[in-house]
Structure formats: C-alpha cells, structure tokens
C-alpha cells in the first residue's frame, strides 16, 4: 500500500506542476510516478507482498530524486496560456537565477489586456545565457501607455526592423513575409542600433510585429560574452508588446 500512496503523490504533484507551470521536469515526475503506480497496483492485485527493505529503498530513491529535481530551476518553460503566468512567476522566483523582472507586467495585468500570448523562459547555467520574455497583443490604448512609459525610461531606442542579421536577428521575419523591400529599407536604420546591443526576442512571437515596432533598451552591459539587457518592444500599429530580459 505504501508503494501506491507514494507513487500516487508523485503522480498528483507532477500532474499539478505540469498543468500549472508547463515545466518539463514535472512531466518527468508524472511519468515516473505513473509507471511506479501502475506497477504497484498490479502487484497488489496479484497479492504480491513487498520486501520491507526494498520498499524503504524505493521510497528513499523517490524522495532523493524529487528533492534533486526541485533544488534546481526549471530547464525551460514555454507557454501560450496567460493563466499559467502567476504560477510560473512563483516557481521561477523560488530560485536564484533568471527571475521575473520588476518592469514586467503583473500577471493580473497580462490577463486583463492580452490577446495572443507567449511566454518563454530559460535559466542561465554556467556560460549559458538565460532569458525570460512575456509577449502579447493588446488594445491600442494599453499599448500606447506602455510606449509612453518605457520611452521615458529607455537609454536607447530604435526600430526593431533595424535588427538585421548584421546586428541581431530580425530579417528572417520580414523575408519570410516577402517584404524584401522592408528588409532592404532596414539597412538604413542599422546605424541607430548601439554597438554590441544585446537583445533576446521570442522567435515564436515575431510574426505579430510590423516594420513599425520600436525597441526600448532599458539597460544593456554591451558585453557579447556575458550579455545582460532589459528591454521592451512595442508596436502601436499591431498592438503587440514584448517584455524581455536577457542574461
């Protein structure tokens, strides 16, 4: 019976964690707990008596593996469901790593205004650079307020279109949409991008930005080896906003 109880707890905890945060480690916990639960139920049906020593060993291993899994931040979290954000924020803020930034909107604010929605999270490990982005479309009034707020705080700003392959990432989007003229036009703006600008943009959200999107860099250490930057991207034409922290 102990096998069933412990494995059942793993299934419930793993399932709840996966549902609320979309973090892959909870999926692994759900899988392991599910296999263990199935094995335990099958043995009980066949009236197989467990060796107490083996039972203690299985419970101990489960406790150690679960503790090790929870001692590190989630390896990756991606979500298209805004209702998960409060739980994801609480989860990522448990660790001294890539936390939810103060300048990001509160989860309640996102739920109130969002249309299309994407969240992407990757913690920093050793030399790997982490990031977090919260991106969504919203009503024009909200987007205008975001633009006014962060244009006043920005240390630099430039068109997102200026981030071509020469200076970062953006040309893939405009070329995919057949806007070769826009990509060519972007080269006129490359000089507006400060040298060694660091910026992470969520590739899955770039389709919502037009060639009028503006990047507001709030801070940037201009270090290409150990980048750290904070930025907000606003497109008043399409109503798309992206809050992004890199490093």
PDB file of C-alpha atoms in Angstrom:
ATOM      1  CA  UNK A   1       0.000   0.000   0.000  1.00  0.00           C
ATOM      2  CA  UNK A   2       2.885   2.363   0.711  1.00  0.00           C
ATOM      3  CA  UNK A   3       4.056   1.999  -2.909  1.00  0.00           C
ATOM      4  CA  UNK A   4       0.637   3.085  -4.130  1.00  0.00           C
ATOM      5  CA  UNK A   5       0.467   6.067  -1.759  1.00  0.00           C
ATOM      6  CA  UNK A   6       3.957   7.402  -2.554  1.00  0.00           C
ATOM      7  CA  UNK A   7       3.650   6.866  -6.304  1.00  0.00           C
ATOM      8  CA  UNK A   8       0.177   8.421  -6.210  1.00  0.00           C
ATOM      9  CA  UNK A   9       1.599  11.518  -4.510  1.00  0.00           C
ATOM     10  CA  UNK A  10       4.218  11.767  -7.271  1.00  0.00           C
ATOM     11  CA  UNK A  11       1.522  11.491  -9.941  1.00  0.00           C
ATOM     12  CA  UNK A  12      -0.636  14.192  -8.329  1.00  0.00           C
ATOM     13  CA  UNK A  13       2.296  16.531  -7.647  1.00  0.00           C
ATOM     14  CA  UNK A  14       3.805  16.016 -11.092  1.00  0.00           C
ATOM     15  CA  UNK A  15       0.488  16.436 -12.855  1.00  0.00           C
ATOM     16  CA  UNK A  16      -0.398  19.592 -10.939  1.00  0.00           C
ATOM     17  CA  UNK A  17       3.057  21.080 -11.527  1.00  0.00           C
ATOM     18  CA  UNK A  18       2.912  20.338 -15.251  1.00  0.00           C
ATOM     19  CA  UNK A  19      -0.585  21.771 -15.583  1.00  0.00           C
ATOM     20  CA  UNK A  20       0.178  24.973 -13.666  1.00  0.00           C
ATOM     21  CA  UNK A  21       3.699  25.739 -14.920  1.00  0.00           C
ATOM     22  CA  UNK A  22       4.251  23.732 -18.115  1.00  0.00           C
ATOM     23  CA  UNK A  23       7.751  22.891 -16.796  1.00  0.00           C
ATOM     24  CA  UNK A  24       9.163  19.704 -18.298  1.00  0.00           C
ATOM     25  CA  UNK A  25      10.588  18.362 -15.016  1.00  0.00           C
ATOM     26  CA  UNK A  26       7.056  17.880 -13.692  1.00  0.00           C
ATOM     27  CA  UNK A  27       6.253  15.846 -16.773  1.00  0.00           C
ATOM     28  CA  UNK A  28       9.159  13.546 -15.954  1.00  0.00           C
ATOM     29  CA  UNK A  29       7.910  13.239 -12.360  1.00  0.00           C
ATOM     30  CA  UNK A  30       4.421  12.408 -13.657  1.00  0.00           C
ATOM     31  CA  UNK A  31       5.819   9.736 -15.965  1.00  0.00           C
ATOM     32  CA  UNK A  32       7.954   8.074 -13.276  1.00  0.00           C
ATOM     33  CA  UNK A  33       5.132   8.211 -10.725  1.00  0.00           C
ATOM     34  CA  UNK A  34       2.670   6.809 -13.240  1.00  0.00           C
ATOM     35  CA  UNK A  35       4.881   3.838 -14.105  1.00  0.00           C
ATOM     36  CA  UNK A  36       5.520   3.159 -10.418  1.00  0.00           C
ATOM     37  CA  UNK A  37       1.817   3.441  -9.585  1.00  0.00           C
ATOM     38  CA  UNK A  38       0.869   1.015 -12.348  1.00  0.00           C
ATOM     39  CA  UNK A  39       3.490  -1.464 -11.158  1.00  0.00           C
ATOM     40  CA  UNK A  40       2.334  -1.143  -7.537  1.00  0.00           C
ATOM     41  CA  UNK A  41      -1.372  -1.608  -8.396  1.00  0.00           C
ATOM     42  CA  UNK A  42      -0.550  -4.666 -10.490  1.00  0.00           C
ATOM     43  CA  UNK A  43       1.432  -6.245  -7.629  1.00  0.00           C
ATOM     44  CA  UNK A  44      -1.392  -5.541  -5.193  1.00  0.00           C
ATOM     45  CA  UNK A  45      -3.927  -7.218  -7.482  1.00  0.00           C
ATOM     46  CA  UNK A  46      -1.708 -10.289  -7.571  1.00  0.00           C
ATOM     47  CA  UNK A  47      -1.307 -10.140  -3.763  1.00  0.00           C
ATOM     48  CA  UNK A  48       2.479  -9.912  -4.026  1.00  0.00           C
ATOM     49  CA  UNK A  49       3.995  -8.991  -0.653  1.00  0.00           C
ATOM     50  CA  UNK A  50       6.765  -6.387  -0.859  1.00  0.00           C
ATOM     51  CA  UNK A  51      10.032  -6.822   0.963  1.00  0.00           C
ATOM     52  CA  UNK A  52      10.162  -4.019   3.594  1.00  0.00           C
ATOM     53  CA  UNK A  53      13.828  -3.303   2.785  1.00  0.00           C
ATOM     54  CA  UNK A  54      13.094  -2.950  -0.928  1.00  0.00           C
ATOM     55  CA  UNK A  55      10.098  -0.739  -0.160  1.00  0.00           C
ATOM     56  CA  UNK A  56      12.183   1.602   2.003  1.00  0.00           C
ATOM     57  CA  UNK A  57      14.794   1.768  -0.754  1.00  0.00           C
ATOM     58  CA  UNK A  58      12.215   2.743  -3.404  1.00  0.00           C
ATOM     59  CA  UNK A  59      10.697   5.447  -1.200  1.00  0.00           C
ATOM     60  CA  UNK A  60      14.158   6.798  -0.346  1.00  0.00           C
ATOM     61  CA  UNK A  61      15.192   6.946  -4.014  1.00  0.00           C
ATOM     62  CA  UNK A  62      11.923   8.693  -4.932  1.00  0.00           C
ATOM     63  CA  UNK A  63      12.454  11.270  -2.173  1.00  0.00           C
ATOM     64  CA  UNK A  64      16.055  11.947  -3.210  1.00  0.00           C
ATOM     65  CA  UNK A  65      15.252  12.236  -6.925  1.00  0.00           C
ATOM     66  CA  UNK A  66      12.306  14.558  -6.221  1.00  0.00           C
ATOM     67  CA  UNK A  67      14.415  16.747  -3.909  1.00  0.00           C
ATOM     68  CA  UNK A  68      17.192  16.963  -6.508  1.00  0.00           C
ATOM     69  CA  UNK A  69      14.694  17.907  -9.178  1.00  0.00           C
ATOM     70  CA  UNK A  70      13.181  20.683  -7.081  1.00  0.00           C
ATOM     71  CA  UNK A  71      16.589  22.015  -5.983  1.00  0.00           C
ATOM     72  CA  UNK A  72      17.313  23.399  -9.463  1.00  0.00           C
ATOM     73  CA  UNK A  73      15.304  25.839 -11.592  1.00  0.00           C
ATOM     74  CA  UNK A  74      13.209  24.500 -14.460  1.00  0.00           C
ATOM     75  CA  UNK A  75      15.299  23.798 -17.549  1.00  0.00           C
ATOM     76  CA  UNK A  76      12.821  25.538 -19.836  1.00  0.00           C
ATOM     77  CA  UNK A  77       9.261  26.853 -19.744  1.00  0.00           C
ATOM     78  CA  UNK A  78       7.268  27.934 -22.769  1.00  0.00           C
ATOM     79  CA  UNK A  79       3.582  28.694 -22.642  1.00  0.00           C
ATOM     80  CA  UNK A  80       0.764  30.117 -24.695  1.00  0.00           C
ATOM     81  CA  UNK A  81      -1.646  30.280 -21.753  1.00  0.00           C
ATOM     82  CA  UNK A  82      -1.666  33.506 -19.744  1.00  0.00           C
ATOM     83  CA  UNK A  83      -3.466  31.941 -16.759  1.00  0.00           C
ATOM     84  CA  UNK A  84      -0.289  29.937 -16.026  1.00  0.00           C
ATOM     85  CA  UNK A  85       1.843  33.057 -15.553  1.00  0.00           C
ATOM     86  CA  UNK A  86       1.163  33.596 -11.793  1.00  0.00           C
ATOM     87  CA  UNK A  87       2.239  30.026 -11.036  1.00  0.00           C
ATOM     88  CA  UNK A  88       5.255  30.245 -13.348  1.00  0.00           C
ATOM     89  CA  UNK A  89       6.305  33.531 -11.741  1.00  0.00           C
ATOM     90  CA  UNK A  90       6.089  31.997  -8.257  1.00  0.00           C
ATOM     91  CA  UNK A  91       8.028  28.942  -9.418  1.00  0.00           C
ATOM     92  CA  UNK A  92      10.892  30.799 -11.126  1.00  0.00           C
ATOM     93  CA  UNK A  93      11.216  33.256  -8.219  1.00  0.00           C
ATOM     94  CA  UNK A  94      11.975  30.326  -5.898  1.00  0.00           C
ATOM     95  CA  UNK A  95      15.487  30.132  -7.364  1.00  0.00           C
ATOM     96  CA  UNK A  96      18.446  32.500  -7.527  1.00  0.00           C
ATOM     97  CA  UNK A  97      18.577  32.554 -11.292  1.00  0.00           C
ATOM     98  CA  UNK A  98      16.538  34.204 -14.022  1.00  0.00           C
ATOM     99  CA  UNK A  99      13.677  35.705 -12.005  1.00  0.00           C
ATOM    100  CA  UNK A 100      10.566  37.587 -13.067  1.00  0.00           C
ATOM    101  CA  UNK A 101      11.741  41.215 -13.581  1.00  0.00           C
ATOM    102  CA  UNK A 102      10.167  44.142 -11.777  1.00  0.00           C
ATOM    103  CA  UNK A 103       9.464  46.054 -15.003  1.00  0.00           C
ATOM    104  CA  UNK A 104       7.429  43.166 -16.442  1.00  0.00           C
ATOM    105  CA  UNK A 105       3.643  43.490 -16.167  1.00  0.00           C
ATOM    106  CA  UNK A 106       1.902  41.799 -13.260  1.00  0.00           C
ATOM    107  CA  UNK A 107       0.150  38.559 -14.227  1.00  0.00           C
ATOM    108  CA  UNK A 108      -3.210  40.207 -13.491  1.00  0.00           C
ATOM    109  CA  UNK A 109      -2.350  42.989 -15.943  1.00  0.00           C
ATOM    110  CA  UNK A 110      -1.469  40.477 -18.648  1.00  0.00           C
ATOM    111  CA  UNK A 111      -4.707  38.538 -18.151  1.00  0.00           C
ATOM    112  CA  UNK A 112      -6.718  41.768 -18.338  1.00  0.00           C
ATOM    113  CA  UNK A 113      -5.239  43.031 -21.596  1.00  0.00           C
ATOM    114  CA  UNK A 114      -3.801  40.115 -23.550  1.00  0.00           C
ATOM    115  CA  UNK A 115      -4.939  38.759 -26.883  1.00  0.00           C
ATOM    116  CA  UNK A 116      -2.349  36.469 -28.462  1.00  0.00           C
ATOM    117  CA  UNK A 117       0.141  35.437 -25.790  1.00  0.00           C
ATOM    118  CA  UNK A 118       3.583  33.791 -25.471  1.00  0.00           C
ATOM    119  CA  UNK A 119       5.913  33.258 -22.522  1.00  0.00           C
ATOM    120  CA  UNK A 120       9.437  31.897 -22.863  1.00  0.00           C
ATOM    121  CA  UNK A 121      11.852  31.111 -20.040  1.00  0.00           C
ATOM    122  CA  UNK A 122      15.350  29.662 -19.951  1.00  0.00           C
ATOM    123  CA  UNK A 123      17.541  29.843 -16.816  1.00  0.00           C
ATOM    124  CA  UNK A 124      21.218  30.736 -17.018  1.00  0.00           C
ATOM    125  CA  UNK A 125      23.608  27.844 -16.430  1.00  0.00           C
ATOM    126  CA  UNK A 126      27.401  28.323 -16.238  1.00  0.00           C
ATOM    127  CA  UNK A 127      28.302  30.060 -19.535  1.00  0.00           C
ATOM    128  CA  UNK A 128      24.777  29.737 -20.919  1.00  0.00           C
ATOM    129  CA  UNK A 129      22.750  32.940 -21.050  1.00  0.00           C
ATOM    130  CA  UNK A 130      19.219  32.745 -19.712  1.00  0.00           C
ATOM    131  CA  UNK A 131      16.214  34.771 -20.751  1.00  0.00           C
ATOM    132  CA  UNK A 132      12.582  35.437 -19.994  1.00  0.00           C
ATOM    133  CA  UNK A 133      10.015  37.020 -22.292  1.00  0.00           C
ATOM    134  CA  UNK A 134       6.339  37.815 -21.896  1.00  0.00           C
ATOM    135  CA  UNK A 135       4.717  38.806 -25.177  1.00  0.00           C
ATOM    136  CA  UNK A 136       1.116  39.571 -26.052  1.00  0.00           C
ATOM    137  CA  UNK A 137      -1.186  41.627 -28.227  1.00  0.00           C
ATOM    138  CA  UNK A 138      -3.434  44.151 -26.537  1.00  0.00           C
ATOM    139  CA  UNK A 139      -5.775  47.073 -27.143  1.00  0.00           C
ATOM    140  CA  UNK A 140      -4.240  50.192 -28.653  1.00  0.00           C
ATOM    141  CA  UNK A 141      -4.799  52.303 -25.521  1.00  0.00           C
ATOM    142  CA  UNK A 142      -2.792  49.907 -23.373  1.00  0.00           C
ATOM    143  CA  UNK A 143      -0.003  49.656 -25.941  1.00  0.00           C
ATOM    144  CA  UNK A 144       0.237  53.445 -26.147  1.00  0.00           C
ATOM    145  CA  UNK A 145       0.593  53.659 -22.362  1.00  0.00           C
ATOM    146  CA  UNK A 146       3.383  51.065 -22.477  1.00  0.00           C
ATOM    147  CA  UNK A 147       5.167  53.024 -25.206  1.00  0.00           C
ATOM    148  CA  UNK A 148       4.909  56.292 -23.254  1.00  0.00           C
ATOM    149  CA  UNK A 149       6.144  54.723 -20.036  1.00  0.00           C
ATOM    150  CA  UNK A 150       9.177  52.968 -21.422  1.00  0.00           C
ATOM    151  CA  UNK A 151      10.215  55.580 -23.970  1.00  0.00           C
ATOM    152  CA  UNK A 152      10.726  57.872 -20.973  1.00  0.00           C
ATOM    153  CA  UNK A 153      12.902  55.258 -19.214  1.00  0.00           C
ATOM    154  CA  UNK A 154      14.886  53.986 -22.195  1.00  0.00           C
ATOM    155  CA  UNK A 155      18.617  54.588 -22.501  1.00  0.00           C
ATOM    156  CA  UNK A 156      18.296  53.975 -26.251  1.00  0.00           C
ATOM    157  CA  UNK A 157      15.576  53.174 -28.755  1.00  0.00           C
ATOM    158  CA  UNK A 158      15.488  52.084 -32.385  1.00  0.00           C
ATOM    159  CA  UNK A 159      13.198  50.320 -34.869  1.00  0.00           C
ATOM    160  CA  UNK A 160      13.016  46.567 -34.423  1.00  0.00           C
ATOM    161  CA  UNK A 161      13.444  46.399 -38.181  1.00  0.00           C
ATOM    162  CA  UNK A 162      16.998  47.669 -37.698  1.00  0.00           C
ATOM    163  CA  UNK A 163      17.981  44.376 -36.099  1.00  0.00           C
ATOM    164  CA  UNK A 164      19.002  42.701 -39.328  1.00  0.00           C
ATOM    165  CA  UNK A 165      21.444  39.807 -39.472  1.00  0.00           C
ATOM    166  CA  UNK A 166      24.280  42.303 -39.227  1.00  0.00           C
ATOM    167  CA  UNK A 167      23.153  43.470 -35.807  1.00  0.00           C
ATOM    168  CA  UNK A 168      20.959  40.687 -34.483  1.00  0.00           C
ATOM    169  CA  UNK A 169      18.013  38.622 -35.683  1.00  0.00           C
ATOM    170  CA  UNK A 170      15.047  40.237 -37.330  1.00  0.00           C
ATOM    171  CA  UNK A 171      15.469  39.846 -41.095  1.00  0.00           C
ATOM    172  CA  UNK A 172      14.138  36.259 -41.068  1.00  0.00           C
ATOM    173  CA  UNK A 173      10.646  37.575 -40.343  1.00  0.00           C
ATOM    174  CA  UNK A 174      10.472  40.259 -42.982  1.00  0.00           C
ATOM    175  CA  UNK A 175      11.958  37.980 -45.628  1.00  0.00           C
ATOM    176  CA  UNK A 176       9.564  35.164 -44.765  1.00  0.00           C
ATOM    177  CA  UNK A 177       6.640  37.514 -45.286  1.00  0.00           C
ATOM    178  CA  UNK A 178       8.005  38.510 -48.653  1.00  0.00           C
ATOM    179  CA  UNK A 179       8.902  42.025 -47.570  1.00  0.00           C
ATOM    180  CA  UNK A 180      12.280  42.175 -49.281  1.00  0.00           C
ATOM    181  CA  UNK A 181      11.881  45.926 -49.711  1.00  0.00           C
ATOM    182  CA  UNK A 182      11.335  46.294 -45.973  1.00  0.00           C
ATOM    183  CA  UNK A 183      14.476  44.271 -45.279  1.00  0.00           C
ATOM    184  CA  UNK A 184      16.445  46.459 -47.649  1.00  0.00           C
ATOM    185  CA  UNK A 185      14.922  49.531 -46.059  1.00  0.00           C
ATOM    186  CA  UNK A 186      16.013  48.263 -42.643  1.00  0.00           C
ATOM    187  CA  UNK A 187      19.655  48.716 -43.544  1.00  0.00           C
ATOM    188  CA  UNK A 188      19.086  52.455 -43.357  1.00  0.00           C
ATOM    189  CA  UNK A 189      18.384  52.098 -39.644  1.00  0.00           C
ATOM    190  CA  UNK A 190      21.211  49.793 -38.627  1.00  0.00           C
ATOM    191  CA  UNK A 191      23.320  52.758 -37.560  1.00  0.00           C
ATOM    192  CA  UNK A 192      20.680  53.590 -34.931  1.00  0.00           C
ATOM    193  CA  UNK A 193      21.420  50.381 -33.035  1.00  0.00           C
ATOM    194  CA  UNK A 194      24.144  50.955 -30.407  1.00  0.00           C
ATOM    195  CA  UNK A 195      27.236  48.845 -30.937  1.00  0.00           C
ATOM    196  CA  UNK A 196      27.182  45.433 -29.211  1.00  0.00           C
ATOM    197  CA  UNK A 197      23.500  45.676 -28.375  1.00  0.00           C
ATOM    198  CA  UNK A 198      22.223  42.607 -26.547  1.00  0.00           C
ATOM    199  CA  UNK A 199      18.600  41.670 -27.081  1.00  0.00           C
ATOM    200  CA  UNK A 200      16.655  38.433 -26.967  1.00  0.00           C
ATOM    201  CA  UNK A 201      13.389  38.277 -28.904  1.00  0.00           C
ATOM    202  CA  UNK A 202      10.959  35.364 -28.849  1.00  0.00           C
ATOM    203  CA  UNK A 203      11.015  33.904 -32.394  1.00  0.00           C
ATOM    204  CA  UNK A 204       7.528  32.462 -31.954  1.00  0.00           C
ATOM    205  CA  UNK A 205       6.092  35.962 -31.434  1.00  0.00           C
ATOM    206  CA  UNK A 206       7.900  37.909 -34.157  1.00  0.00           C
ATOM    207  CA  UNK A 207       5.023  37.400 -36.616  1.00  0.00           C
ATOM    208  CA  UNK A 208       2.958  39.889 -34.591  1.00  0.00           C
ATOM    209  CA  UNK A 209       5.388  42.767 -35.154  1.00  0.00           C
ATOM    210  CA  UNK A 210       5.241  45.085 -38.139  1.00  0.00           C
ATOM    211  CA  UNK A 211       8.043  47.243 -39.527  1.00  0.00           C
ATOM    212  CA  UNK A 212       6.870  49.994 -37.140  1.00  0.00           C
ATOM    213  CA  UNK A 213       7.811  48.132 -33.943  1.00  0.00           C
ATOM    214  CA  UNK A 214      10.206  50.026 -31.650  1.00  0.00           C
ATOM    215  CA  UNK A 215      12.757  48.598 -29.212  1.00  0.00           C
ATOM    216  CA  UNK A 216      13.239  50.421 -25.898  1.00  0.00           C
ATOM    217  CA  UNK A 217      16.500  49.341 -24.268  1.00  0.00           C
ATOM    218  CA  UNK A 218      16.234  49.964 -20.526  1.00  0.00           C
ATOM    219  CA  UNK A 219      19.708  48.638 -19.693  1.00  0.00           C
ATOM    220  CA  UNK A 220      22.470  46.788 -21.522  1.00  0.00           C
ATOM    221  CA  UNK A 221      26.013  45.911 -20.460  1.00  0.00           C
ATOM    222  CA  UNK A 222      27.104  45.713 -24.158  1.00  0.00           C
ATOM    223  CA  UNK A 223      29.070  42.568 -23.344  1.00  0.00           C
ATOM    224  CA  UNK A 224      28.681  39.965 -26.070  1.00  0.00           C
ATOM    225  CA  UNK A 225      30.270  37.200 -23.959  1.00  0.00           C
ATOM    226  CA  UNK A 226      28.191  37.729 -20.814  1.00  0.00           C
ATOM    227  CA  UNK A 227      25.171  39.694 -22.028  1.00  0.00           C
ATOM    228  CA  UNK A 228      22.689  41.306 -19.677  1.00  0.00           C
ATOM    229  CA  UNK A 229      19.945  43.504 -21.024  1.00  0.00           C
ATOM    230  CA  UNK A 230      16.422  44.632 -20.267  1.00  0.00           C
ATOM    231  CA  UNK A 231      14.104  45.827 -22.999  1.00  0.00           C
ATOM    232  CA  UNK A 232      10.524  46.328 -24.125  1.00  0.00           C
ATOM    233  CA  UNK A 233       9.373  46.073 -27.740  1.00  0.00           C
ATOM    234  CA  UNK A 234       6.217  47.965 -28.677  1.00  0.00           C
ATOM    235  CA  UNK A 235       4.272  48.017 -31.926  1.00  0.00           C
ATOM    236  CA  UNK A 236       1.474  50.564 -31.784  1.00  0.00           C
ATOM    237  CA  UNK A 237       0.364  49.576 -35.299  1.00  0.00           C
ATOM    238  CA  UNK A 238      -0.405  45.928 -34.498  1.00  0.00           C
ATOM    239  CA  UNK A 239      -0.887  46.234 -30.735  1.00  0.00           C
ATOM    240  CA  UNK A 240       1.963  43.834 -29.948  1.00  0.00           C
ATOM    241  CA  UNK A 241       4.261  44.210 -26.925  1.00  0.00           C
ATOM    242  CA  UNK A 242       7.135  42.089 -25.710  1.00  0.00           C
ATOM    243  CA  UNK A 243       8.864  42.401 -22.352  1.00  0.00           C
ATOM    244  CA  UNK A 244      12.262  40.751 -22.464  1.00  0.00           C
ATOM    245  CA  UNK A 245      15.181  40.178 -20.110  1.00  0.00           C
ATOM    246  CA  UNK A 246      18.386  38.649 -21.427  1.00  0.00           C
ATOM    247  CA  UNK A 247      21.019  37.293 -19.059  1.00  0.00           C
TER     248      UNK A 247
END
